[in-house]
Short mmCIF file of C-alpha atoms in Angstrom, two decimals:
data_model
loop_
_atom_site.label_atom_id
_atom_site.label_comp_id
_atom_site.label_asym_id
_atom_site.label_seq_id
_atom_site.Cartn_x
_atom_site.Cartn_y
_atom_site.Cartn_z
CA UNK A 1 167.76 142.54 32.56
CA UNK A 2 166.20 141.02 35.75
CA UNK A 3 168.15 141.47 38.75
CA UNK A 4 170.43 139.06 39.65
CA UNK A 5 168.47 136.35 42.56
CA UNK A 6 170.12 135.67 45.98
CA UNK A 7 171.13 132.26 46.57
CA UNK A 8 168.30 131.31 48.24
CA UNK A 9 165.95 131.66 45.62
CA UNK A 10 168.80 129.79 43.13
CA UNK A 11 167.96 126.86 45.14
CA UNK A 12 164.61 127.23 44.96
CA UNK A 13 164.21 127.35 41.39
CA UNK A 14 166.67 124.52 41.08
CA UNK A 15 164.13 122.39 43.60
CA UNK A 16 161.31 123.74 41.34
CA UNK A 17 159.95 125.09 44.61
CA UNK A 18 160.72 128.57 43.92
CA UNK A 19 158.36 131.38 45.62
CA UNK A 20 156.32 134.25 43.92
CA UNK A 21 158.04 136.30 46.30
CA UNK A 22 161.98 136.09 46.65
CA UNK A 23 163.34 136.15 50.35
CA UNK A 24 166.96 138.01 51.33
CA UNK A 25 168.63 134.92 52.95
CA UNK A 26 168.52 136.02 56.32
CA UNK A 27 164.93 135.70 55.97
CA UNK A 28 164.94 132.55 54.49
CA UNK A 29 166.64 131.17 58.23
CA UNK A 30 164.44 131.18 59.89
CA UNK A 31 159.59 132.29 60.33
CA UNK A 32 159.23 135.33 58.45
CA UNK A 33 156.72 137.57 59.94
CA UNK A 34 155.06 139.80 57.23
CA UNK A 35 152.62 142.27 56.48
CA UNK A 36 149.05 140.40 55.78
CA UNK A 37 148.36 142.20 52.78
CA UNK A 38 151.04 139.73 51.67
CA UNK A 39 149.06 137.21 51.75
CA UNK A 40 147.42 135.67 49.04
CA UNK A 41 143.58 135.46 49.46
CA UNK A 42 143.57 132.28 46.26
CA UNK A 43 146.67 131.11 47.03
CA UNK A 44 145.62 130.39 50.67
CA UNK A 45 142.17 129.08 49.47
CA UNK A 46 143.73 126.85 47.54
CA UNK A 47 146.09 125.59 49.31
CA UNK A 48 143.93 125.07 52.72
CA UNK A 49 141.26 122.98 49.87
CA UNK A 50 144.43 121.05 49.13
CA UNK A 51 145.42 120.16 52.96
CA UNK A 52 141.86 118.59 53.43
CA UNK A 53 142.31 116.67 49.78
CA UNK A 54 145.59 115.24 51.33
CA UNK A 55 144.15 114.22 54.47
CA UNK A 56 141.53 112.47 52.57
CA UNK A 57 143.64 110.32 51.05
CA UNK A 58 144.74 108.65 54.38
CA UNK A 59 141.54 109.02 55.81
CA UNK A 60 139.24 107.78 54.51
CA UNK A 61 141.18 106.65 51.51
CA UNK A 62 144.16 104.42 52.38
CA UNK A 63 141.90 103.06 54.96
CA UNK A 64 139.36 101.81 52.88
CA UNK A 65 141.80 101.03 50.48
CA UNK A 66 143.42 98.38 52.27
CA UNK A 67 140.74 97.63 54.62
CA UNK A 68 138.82 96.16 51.46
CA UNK A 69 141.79 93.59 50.38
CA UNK A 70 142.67 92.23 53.67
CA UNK A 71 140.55 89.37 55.19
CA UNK A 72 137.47 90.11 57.26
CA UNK A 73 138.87 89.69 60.21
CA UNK A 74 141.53 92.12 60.01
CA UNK A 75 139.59 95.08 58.70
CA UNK A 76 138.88 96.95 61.63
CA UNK A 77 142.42 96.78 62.72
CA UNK A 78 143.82 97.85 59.33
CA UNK A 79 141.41 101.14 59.85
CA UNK A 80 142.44 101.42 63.10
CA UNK A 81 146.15 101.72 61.89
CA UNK A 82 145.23 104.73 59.86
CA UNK A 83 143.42 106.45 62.56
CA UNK A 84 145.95 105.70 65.06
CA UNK A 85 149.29 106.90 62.49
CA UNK A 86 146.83 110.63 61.86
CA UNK A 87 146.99 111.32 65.39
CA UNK A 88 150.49 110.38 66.24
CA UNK A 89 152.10 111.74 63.18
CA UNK A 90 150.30 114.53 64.10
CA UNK A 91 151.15 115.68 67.76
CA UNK A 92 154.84 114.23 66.90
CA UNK A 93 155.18 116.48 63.72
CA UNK A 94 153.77 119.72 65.91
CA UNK A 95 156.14 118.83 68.72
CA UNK A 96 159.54 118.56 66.44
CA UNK A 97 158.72 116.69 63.14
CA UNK A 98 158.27 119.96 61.23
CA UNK A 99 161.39 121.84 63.08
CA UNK A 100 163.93 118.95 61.76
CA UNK A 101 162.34 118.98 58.07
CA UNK A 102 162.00 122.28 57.23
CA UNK A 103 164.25 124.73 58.99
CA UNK A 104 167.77 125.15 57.61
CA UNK A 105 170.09 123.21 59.66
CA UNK A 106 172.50 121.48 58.33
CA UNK A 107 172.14 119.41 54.78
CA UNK A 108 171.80 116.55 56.69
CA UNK A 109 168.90 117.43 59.37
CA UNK A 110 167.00 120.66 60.33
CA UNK A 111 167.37 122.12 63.86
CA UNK A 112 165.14 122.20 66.72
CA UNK A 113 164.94 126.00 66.86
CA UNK A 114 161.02 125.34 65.19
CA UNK A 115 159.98 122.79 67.79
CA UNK A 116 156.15 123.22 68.92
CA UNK A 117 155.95 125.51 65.69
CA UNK A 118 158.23 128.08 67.64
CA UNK A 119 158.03 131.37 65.68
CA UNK A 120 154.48 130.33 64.02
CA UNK A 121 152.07 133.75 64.52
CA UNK A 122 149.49 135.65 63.54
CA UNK A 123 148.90 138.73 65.32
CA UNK A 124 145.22 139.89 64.50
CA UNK A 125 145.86 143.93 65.62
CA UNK A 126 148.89 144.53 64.07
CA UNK A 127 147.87 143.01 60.89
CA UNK A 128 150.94 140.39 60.39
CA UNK A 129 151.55 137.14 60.43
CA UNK A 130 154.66 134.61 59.82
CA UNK A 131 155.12 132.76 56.68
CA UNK A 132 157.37 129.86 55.77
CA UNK A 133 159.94 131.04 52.92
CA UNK A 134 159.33 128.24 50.57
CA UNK A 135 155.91 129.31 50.63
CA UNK A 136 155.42 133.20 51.40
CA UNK A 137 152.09 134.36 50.17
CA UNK A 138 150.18 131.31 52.62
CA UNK A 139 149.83 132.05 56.40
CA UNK A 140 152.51 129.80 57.87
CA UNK A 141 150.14 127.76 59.76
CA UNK A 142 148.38 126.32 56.48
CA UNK A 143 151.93 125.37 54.63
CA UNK A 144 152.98 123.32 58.41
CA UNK A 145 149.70 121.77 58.40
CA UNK A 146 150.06 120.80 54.22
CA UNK A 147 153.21 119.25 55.24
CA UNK A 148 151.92 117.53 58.08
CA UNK A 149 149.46 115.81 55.84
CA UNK A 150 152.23 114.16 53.85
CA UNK A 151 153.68 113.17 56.97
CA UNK A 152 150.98 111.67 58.05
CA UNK A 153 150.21 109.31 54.78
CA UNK A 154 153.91 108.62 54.37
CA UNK A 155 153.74 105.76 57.29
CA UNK A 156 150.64 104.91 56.64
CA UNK A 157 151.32 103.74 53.29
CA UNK A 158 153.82 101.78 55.01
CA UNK A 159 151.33 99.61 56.82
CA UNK A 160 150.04 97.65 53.48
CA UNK A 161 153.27 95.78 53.66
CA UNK A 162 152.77 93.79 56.96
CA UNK A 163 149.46 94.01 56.93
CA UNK A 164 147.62 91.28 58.85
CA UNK A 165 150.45 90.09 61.75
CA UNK A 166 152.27 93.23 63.60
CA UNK A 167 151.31 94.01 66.81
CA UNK A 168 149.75 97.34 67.22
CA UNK A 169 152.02 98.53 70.27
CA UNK A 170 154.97 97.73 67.97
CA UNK A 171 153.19 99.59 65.09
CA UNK A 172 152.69 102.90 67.22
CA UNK A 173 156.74 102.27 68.06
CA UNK A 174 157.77 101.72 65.10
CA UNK A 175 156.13 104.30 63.16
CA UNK A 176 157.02 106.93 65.95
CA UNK A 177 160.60 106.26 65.37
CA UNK A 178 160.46 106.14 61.32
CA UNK A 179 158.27 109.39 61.35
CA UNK A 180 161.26 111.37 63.10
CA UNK A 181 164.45 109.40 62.05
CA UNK A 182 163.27 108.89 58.45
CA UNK A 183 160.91 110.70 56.98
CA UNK A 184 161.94 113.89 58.82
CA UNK A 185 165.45 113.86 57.50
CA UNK A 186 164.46 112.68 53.63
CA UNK A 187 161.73 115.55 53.61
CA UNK A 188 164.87 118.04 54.31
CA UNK A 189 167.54 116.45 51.94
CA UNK A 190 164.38 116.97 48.96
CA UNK A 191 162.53 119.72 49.77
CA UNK A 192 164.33 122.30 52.36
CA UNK A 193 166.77 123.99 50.18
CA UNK A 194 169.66 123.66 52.62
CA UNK A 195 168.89 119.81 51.86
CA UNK A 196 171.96 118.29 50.10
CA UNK A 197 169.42 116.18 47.70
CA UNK A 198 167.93 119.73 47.09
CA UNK A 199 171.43 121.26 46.89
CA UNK A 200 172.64 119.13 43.72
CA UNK A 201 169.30 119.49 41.69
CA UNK A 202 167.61 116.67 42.48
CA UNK A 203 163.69 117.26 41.45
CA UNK A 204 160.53 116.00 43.47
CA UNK A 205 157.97 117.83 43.07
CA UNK A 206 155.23 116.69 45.70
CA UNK A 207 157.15 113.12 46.61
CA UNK A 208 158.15 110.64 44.31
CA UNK A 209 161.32 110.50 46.42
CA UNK A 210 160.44 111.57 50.11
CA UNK A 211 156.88 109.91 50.04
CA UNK A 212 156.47 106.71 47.84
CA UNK A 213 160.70 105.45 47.38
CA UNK A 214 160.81 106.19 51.08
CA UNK A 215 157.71 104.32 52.19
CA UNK A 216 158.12 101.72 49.46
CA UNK A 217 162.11 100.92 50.84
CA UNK A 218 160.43 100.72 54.79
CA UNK A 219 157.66 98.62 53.70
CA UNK A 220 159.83 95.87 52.14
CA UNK A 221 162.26 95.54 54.47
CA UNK A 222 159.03 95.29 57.21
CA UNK A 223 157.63 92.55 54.91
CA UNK A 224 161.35 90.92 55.49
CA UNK A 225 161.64 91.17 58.71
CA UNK A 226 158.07 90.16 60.16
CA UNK A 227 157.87 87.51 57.86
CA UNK A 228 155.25 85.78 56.17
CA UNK A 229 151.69 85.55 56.75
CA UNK A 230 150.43 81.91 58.23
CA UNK A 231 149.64 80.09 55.40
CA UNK A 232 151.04 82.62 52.45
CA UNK A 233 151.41 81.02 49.44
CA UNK A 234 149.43 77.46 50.48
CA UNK A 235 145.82 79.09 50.92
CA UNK A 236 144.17 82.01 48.70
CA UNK A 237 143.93 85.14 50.96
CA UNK A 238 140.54 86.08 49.59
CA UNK A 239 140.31 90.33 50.27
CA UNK A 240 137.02 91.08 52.42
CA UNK A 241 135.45 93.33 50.27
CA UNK A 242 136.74 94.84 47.02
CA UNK A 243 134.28 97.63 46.70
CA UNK A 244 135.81 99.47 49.81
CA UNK A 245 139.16 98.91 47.73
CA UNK A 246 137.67 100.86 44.93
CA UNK A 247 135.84 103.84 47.00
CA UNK A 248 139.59 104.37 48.26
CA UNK A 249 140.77 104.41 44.94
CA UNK A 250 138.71 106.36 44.05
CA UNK A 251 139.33 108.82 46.91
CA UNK A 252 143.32 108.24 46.66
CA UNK A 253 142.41 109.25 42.85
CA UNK A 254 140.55 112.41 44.01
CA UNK A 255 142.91 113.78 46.90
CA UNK A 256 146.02 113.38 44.80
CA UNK A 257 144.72 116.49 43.13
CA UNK A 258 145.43 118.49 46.33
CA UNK A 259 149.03 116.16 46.98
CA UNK A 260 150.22 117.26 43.22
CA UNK A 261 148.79 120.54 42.35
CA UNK A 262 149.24 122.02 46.20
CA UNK A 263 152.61 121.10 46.04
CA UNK A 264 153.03 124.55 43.19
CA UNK A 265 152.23 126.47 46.86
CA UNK A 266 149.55 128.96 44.62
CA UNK A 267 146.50 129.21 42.50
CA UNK A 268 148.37 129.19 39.73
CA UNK A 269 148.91 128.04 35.95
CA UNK A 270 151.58 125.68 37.05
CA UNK A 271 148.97 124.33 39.52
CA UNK A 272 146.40 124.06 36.90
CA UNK A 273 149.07 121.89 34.63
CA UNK A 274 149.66 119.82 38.08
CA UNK A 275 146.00 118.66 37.71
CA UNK A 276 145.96 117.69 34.64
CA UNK A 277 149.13 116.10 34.25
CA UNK A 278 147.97 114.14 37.38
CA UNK A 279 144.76 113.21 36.04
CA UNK A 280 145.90 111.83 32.84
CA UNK A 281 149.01 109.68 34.06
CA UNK A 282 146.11 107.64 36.71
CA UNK A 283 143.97 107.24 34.00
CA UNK A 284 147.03 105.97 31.38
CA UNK A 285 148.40 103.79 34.60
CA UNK A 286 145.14 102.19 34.65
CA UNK A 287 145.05 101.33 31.00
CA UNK A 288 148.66 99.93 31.02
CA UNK A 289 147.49 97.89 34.28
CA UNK A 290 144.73 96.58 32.81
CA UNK A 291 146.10 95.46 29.49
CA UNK A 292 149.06 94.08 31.27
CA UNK A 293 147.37 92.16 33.18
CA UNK A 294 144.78 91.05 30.41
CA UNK A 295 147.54 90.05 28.15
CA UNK A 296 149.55 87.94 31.16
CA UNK A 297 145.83 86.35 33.08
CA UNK A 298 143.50 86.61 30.05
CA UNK A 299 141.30 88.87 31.75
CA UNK A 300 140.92 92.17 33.40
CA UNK A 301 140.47 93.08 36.88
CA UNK A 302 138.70 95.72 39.18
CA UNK A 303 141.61 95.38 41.69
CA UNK A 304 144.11 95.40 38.83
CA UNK A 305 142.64 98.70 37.91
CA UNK A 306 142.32 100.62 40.60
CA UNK A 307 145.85 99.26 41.54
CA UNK A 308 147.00 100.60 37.91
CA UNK A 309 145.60 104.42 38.75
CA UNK A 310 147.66 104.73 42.07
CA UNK A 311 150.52 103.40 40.05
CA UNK A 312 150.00 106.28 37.59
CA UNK A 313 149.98 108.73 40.36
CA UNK A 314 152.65 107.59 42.91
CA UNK A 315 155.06 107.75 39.34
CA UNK A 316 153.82 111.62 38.20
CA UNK A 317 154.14 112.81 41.57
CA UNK A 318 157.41 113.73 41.62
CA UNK A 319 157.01 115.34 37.93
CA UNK A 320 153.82 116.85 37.84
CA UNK A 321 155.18 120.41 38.22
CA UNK A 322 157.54 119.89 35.50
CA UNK A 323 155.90 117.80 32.57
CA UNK A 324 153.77 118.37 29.84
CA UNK A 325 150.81 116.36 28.87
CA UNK A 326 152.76 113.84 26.37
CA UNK A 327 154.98 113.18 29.70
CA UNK A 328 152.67 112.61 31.40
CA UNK A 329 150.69 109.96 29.37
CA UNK A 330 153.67 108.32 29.09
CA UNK A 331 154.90 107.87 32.65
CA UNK A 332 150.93 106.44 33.48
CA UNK A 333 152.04 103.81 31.03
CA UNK A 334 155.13 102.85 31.91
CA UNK A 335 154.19 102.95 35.60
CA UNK A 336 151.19 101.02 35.05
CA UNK A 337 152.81 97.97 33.36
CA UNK A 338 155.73 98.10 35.99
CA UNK A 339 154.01 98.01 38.63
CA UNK A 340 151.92 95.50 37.65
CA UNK A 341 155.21 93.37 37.20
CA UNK A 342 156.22 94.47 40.65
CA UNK A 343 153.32 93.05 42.21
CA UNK A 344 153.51 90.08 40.47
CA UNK A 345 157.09 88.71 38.95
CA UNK A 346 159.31 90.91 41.02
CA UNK A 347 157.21 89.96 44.35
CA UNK A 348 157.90 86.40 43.58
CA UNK A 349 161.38 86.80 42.95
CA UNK A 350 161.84 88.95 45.90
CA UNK A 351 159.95 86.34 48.05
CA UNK A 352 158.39 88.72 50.44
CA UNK A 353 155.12 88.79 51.77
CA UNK A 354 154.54 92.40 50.72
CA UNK A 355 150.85 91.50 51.55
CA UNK A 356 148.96 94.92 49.97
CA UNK A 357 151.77 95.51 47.87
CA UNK A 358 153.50 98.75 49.04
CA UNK A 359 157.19 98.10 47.73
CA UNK A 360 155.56 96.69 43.97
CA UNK A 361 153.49 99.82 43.40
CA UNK A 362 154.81 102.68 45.51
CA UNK A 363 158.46 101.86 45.53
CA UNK A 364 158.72 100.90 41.66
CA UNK A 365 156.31 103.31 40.87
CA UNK A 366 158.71 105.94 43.11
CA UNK A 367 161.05 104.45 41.24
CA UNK A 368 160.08 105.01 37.45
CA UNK A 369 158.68 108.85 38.32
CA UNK A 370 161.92 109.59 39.82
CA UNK A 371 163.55 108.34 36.96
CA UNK A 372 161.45 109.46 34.07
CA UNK A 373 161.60 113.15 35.42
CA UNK A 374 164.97 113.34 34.58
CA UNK A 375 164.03 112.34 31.16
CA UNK A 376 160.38 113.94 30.75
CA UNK A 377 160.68 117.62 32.48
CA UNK A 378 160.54 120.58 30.26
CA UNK A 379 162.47 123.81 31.08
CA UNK A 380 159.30 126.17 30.10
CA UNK A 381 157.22 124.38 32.32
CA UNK A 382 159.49 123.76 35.54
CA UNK A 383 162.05 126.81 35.09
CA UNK A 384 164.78 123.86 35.78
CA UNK A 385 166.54 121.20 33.54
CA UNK A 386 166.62 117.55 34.85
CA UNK A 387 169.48 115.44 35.05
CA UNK A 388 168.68 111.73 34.80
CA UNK A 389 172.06 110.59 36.93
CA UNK A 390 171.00 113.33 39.55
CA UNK A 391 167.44 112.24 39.78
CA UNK A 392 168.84 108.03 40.02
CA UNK A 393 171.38 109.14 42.76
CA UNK A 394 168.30 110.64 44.52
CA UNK A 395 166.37 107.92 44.37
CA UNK A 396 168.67 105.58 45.16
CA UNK A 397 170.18 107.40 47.97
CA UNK A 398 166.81 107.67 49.62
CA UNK A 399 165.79 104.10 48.79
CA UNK A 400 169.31 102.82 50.55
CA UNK A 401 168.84 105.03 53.93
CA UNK A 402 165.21 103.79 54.28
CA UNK A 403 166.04 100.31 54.06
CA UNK A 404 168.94 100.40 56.46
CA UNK A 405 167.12 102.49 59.06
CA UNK A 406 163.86 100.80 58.64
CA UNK A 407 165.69 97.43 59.87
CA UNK A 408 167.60 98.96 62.74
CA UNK A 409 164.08 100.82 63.86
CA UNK A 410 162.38 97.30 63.27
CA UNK A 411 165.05 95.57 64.89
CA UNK A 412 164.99 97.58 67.94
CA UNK A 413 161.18 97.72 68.56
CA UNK A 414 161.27 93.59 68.05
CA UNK A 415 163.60 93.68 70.56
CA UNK A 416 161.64 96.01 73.30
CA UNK A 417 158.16 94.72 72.34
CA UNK A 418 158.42 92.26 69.57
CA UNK A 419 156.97 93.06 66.17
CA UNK A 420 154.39 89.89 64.95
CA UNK A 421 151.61 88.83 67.02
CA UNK A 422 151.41 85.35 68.28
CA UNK A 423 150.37 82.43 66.14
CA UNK A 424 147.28 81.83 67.50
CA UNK A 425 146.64 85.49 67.73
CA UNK A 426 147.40 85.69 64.25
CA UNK A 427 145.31 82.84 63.52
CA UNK A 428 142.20 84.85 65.50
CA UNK A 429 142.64 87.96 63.82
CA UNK A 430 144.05 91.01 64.75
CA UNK A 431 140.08 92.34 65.09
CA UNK A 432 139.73 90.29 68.27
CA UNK A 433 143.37 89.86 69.51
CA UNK A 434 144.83 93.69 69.51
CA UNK A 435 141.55 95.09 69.66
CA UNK A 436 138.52 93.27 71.11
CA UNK A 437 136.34 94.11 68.73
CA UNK A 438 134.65 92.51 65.08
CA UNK A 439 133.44 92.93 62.34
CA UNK A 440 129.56 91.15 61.72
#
């Protein structure tokens, strides 16, 4: 009979997040210095591979992404807005982003005990080094930095939704705020165990929930509150160059390998079914996109497939540690053909000016992994059982506190230095107005 586990690592195997090595719980309070033959040479290969595949994603690939579907003279300042969100998120989540997400706290909020990566070490001579629990055979300063990369493209997939008319003072407000007050907090209710999403089950595996649902929620109520574009729905908004939207597909399509399979924290078989769980739901979500749309326009489209494989892989990312291959295939689908009705039907019925579509693919797509989790994970693969009402009170809970505190943020930063550009700015092109510069 195995010996019975601490709490601790209960809650770690009910997150799905459990490590290879089991912490007491007084070392799961607080940096763990250990030994460095503890540390896993492949696990911390990996794992540093998959911090660089997640930072692709945002840069270059969300940049290009939605650089290639907004007009031409707004491209430079959509870039800019990626480049600009890497380096704040970045000094912001060193200084205390990482402290209130993923030390133990309270359920609602972690403390401040980790700001400026207090506790963080490696002492060459003496041949140790700290660790973070949920993670304890990587050097601590690869897991903070992993994490910081889905801090970073969190907000930035925010951006697609207002695309086009928000100041960029207000932007670097805004997302400042958000970073700390909402994506800090979510990341500790889902993935630090003390979390009380984490504390009743509820299963996100690299951030159905804290990533897509969260960013989805902020981006609509942005779209809301900035209002619509000059001229939305009178003139076509023809996208400046649709082959940078594919390259960032394509390098959204490669990084996620590194977002879903790093999440397992090792080199590992559950990593290796990560991969190719993720692989086969972008393809499937492309498929169901394109057939969708086919059926619906009469004919297929380059955006409408590149849009279908992030759909795919926003809805397996919470599941990919804990579904097979048939589970997989299946969630593509269905998140393929949803989303394609989210940016269509349900953006007209909504009648927001959700210009790049952030809430239609990443919030419903959030939406249906969240959901079909609780009805897809296996047991043998994820060492939990779902709970569909668990995983929809997660979701929903998540999707509810990101709406409300994206409009107070919003609100307040309209209020200090307004949120939309002026008409004629708007008019101009953010390019020339926020940024003096163009594209030829």
């Amino acid at each position: 009979m195995l010996p019975r586990l601490p709490a601790f690592a209960a809650v770690l195997l009910r997150t799905g997040l459990a490590p290879v090595l089991v912490l007491s719980p007084a070392q799961a309070s607080g940096p763990v210095v250990v030994p460095a033959s503890q540390i896993s040479a492949g696990d911390t290969a990996w794992l540093m591979m998959a911090t660089a595949l997640v930072l692709l994603m945002t840069l270059p690939g969300l940049a290009l992404f939605y650089a290639g579907m907004v007009r031409k003279k707004n491209v430079l300042a959509t870039l800019s807005q990626a480049v600009a969100i890497c380096a704040l998120v970045s000094v912001l989540w060193v200084v205390v982003g990482y402290s209130l997400a993923f030390t133990p706290g309270s359920p609602w909020l972690g403390s401040l005990d980790r700001w400026m990566l207090e506790g963080l070490s490696y002492f060459k001579e003496a041949g140790q080094l700290s660790v973070h629990p949920l993670m304890p055979t990587v050097p601590e300063s690869v897991f903070a930095l992993f994490q910081l990369t889905f801090a970073i493209i969190t907000p930035a997939l925010i951006c697609g939704a207002f695309a086009e008319r928000m100041r960029f003072s207000a932007l670097l407000c805004f997302m400042t705020l958000w970073s700390l007050l909402v994506y800090a907090p979510v990341a500790h209710w889902v993935w630090e165990p003390g979390g009380w999403l984490a504390g009743m089950g509820a299963l996100d595996f690299a951030g159905g929930t804290v990533v897509h649902i969260n960013a989805g929620a902020a981006g609509l109520m942005a779209a809301y509150m900035l209002g619509r574009r000059q001229g939305w729905g009178q003139e076509a908004f023809i996208p400046h160059n649709l082959g940078l939207t594919m390259v960032g597909a394509a390098l959204l399509w490669v990084g996620w390998f590194g977002f879903n399979a790093g999440s397992a924290g090792a080199a590992d078989g559950r990593a290796g079914m990560a991969l190719l769980v993720t692989h086969l739901a972008a393809a499937n979500g492309a498929l169901g996109w394109m057939l969708a749309e086919w059926l619906v326009r009469g004919r297929p489209s380059m955006l409408g497939l590149c849009s279908g494989a992030v759909a795919g892989l926003v809805a397996i990312t919470p599941a990919s540690g804990f579904v097979a291959v048939n589970g997989a295939l299946l969630i593509g689908l269905a998140a393929g053909v949803a989303c394609y009705w989210g940016a269509t039907g349900l953006k007209r019925l909504l009648g927001a000016d959700d210009s790049l579509d952030v809430w239609g693919v990443h919030g419903i797509g959030g939406l249906v992994g969240a959901l079909l989790t609780g009805v897809f994970a296996r047991k043998e693969i994820g060492g939990v059982t779902a709970d569909l009402a668990t995983q929809a009170i997660a979701a929903g809970a998540v999707f509810a506190y990101s709406l409300l505190a994206s409009a107070i943020i919003l609100k307040l930063v309209d209020l200090i230095v307004g949120l939309r550009v002026p008409e004629d700015e708007e008019l101009l092109g953010l390019d020339l107005s926020q940024h003096g510069e163009r594209l030829d």
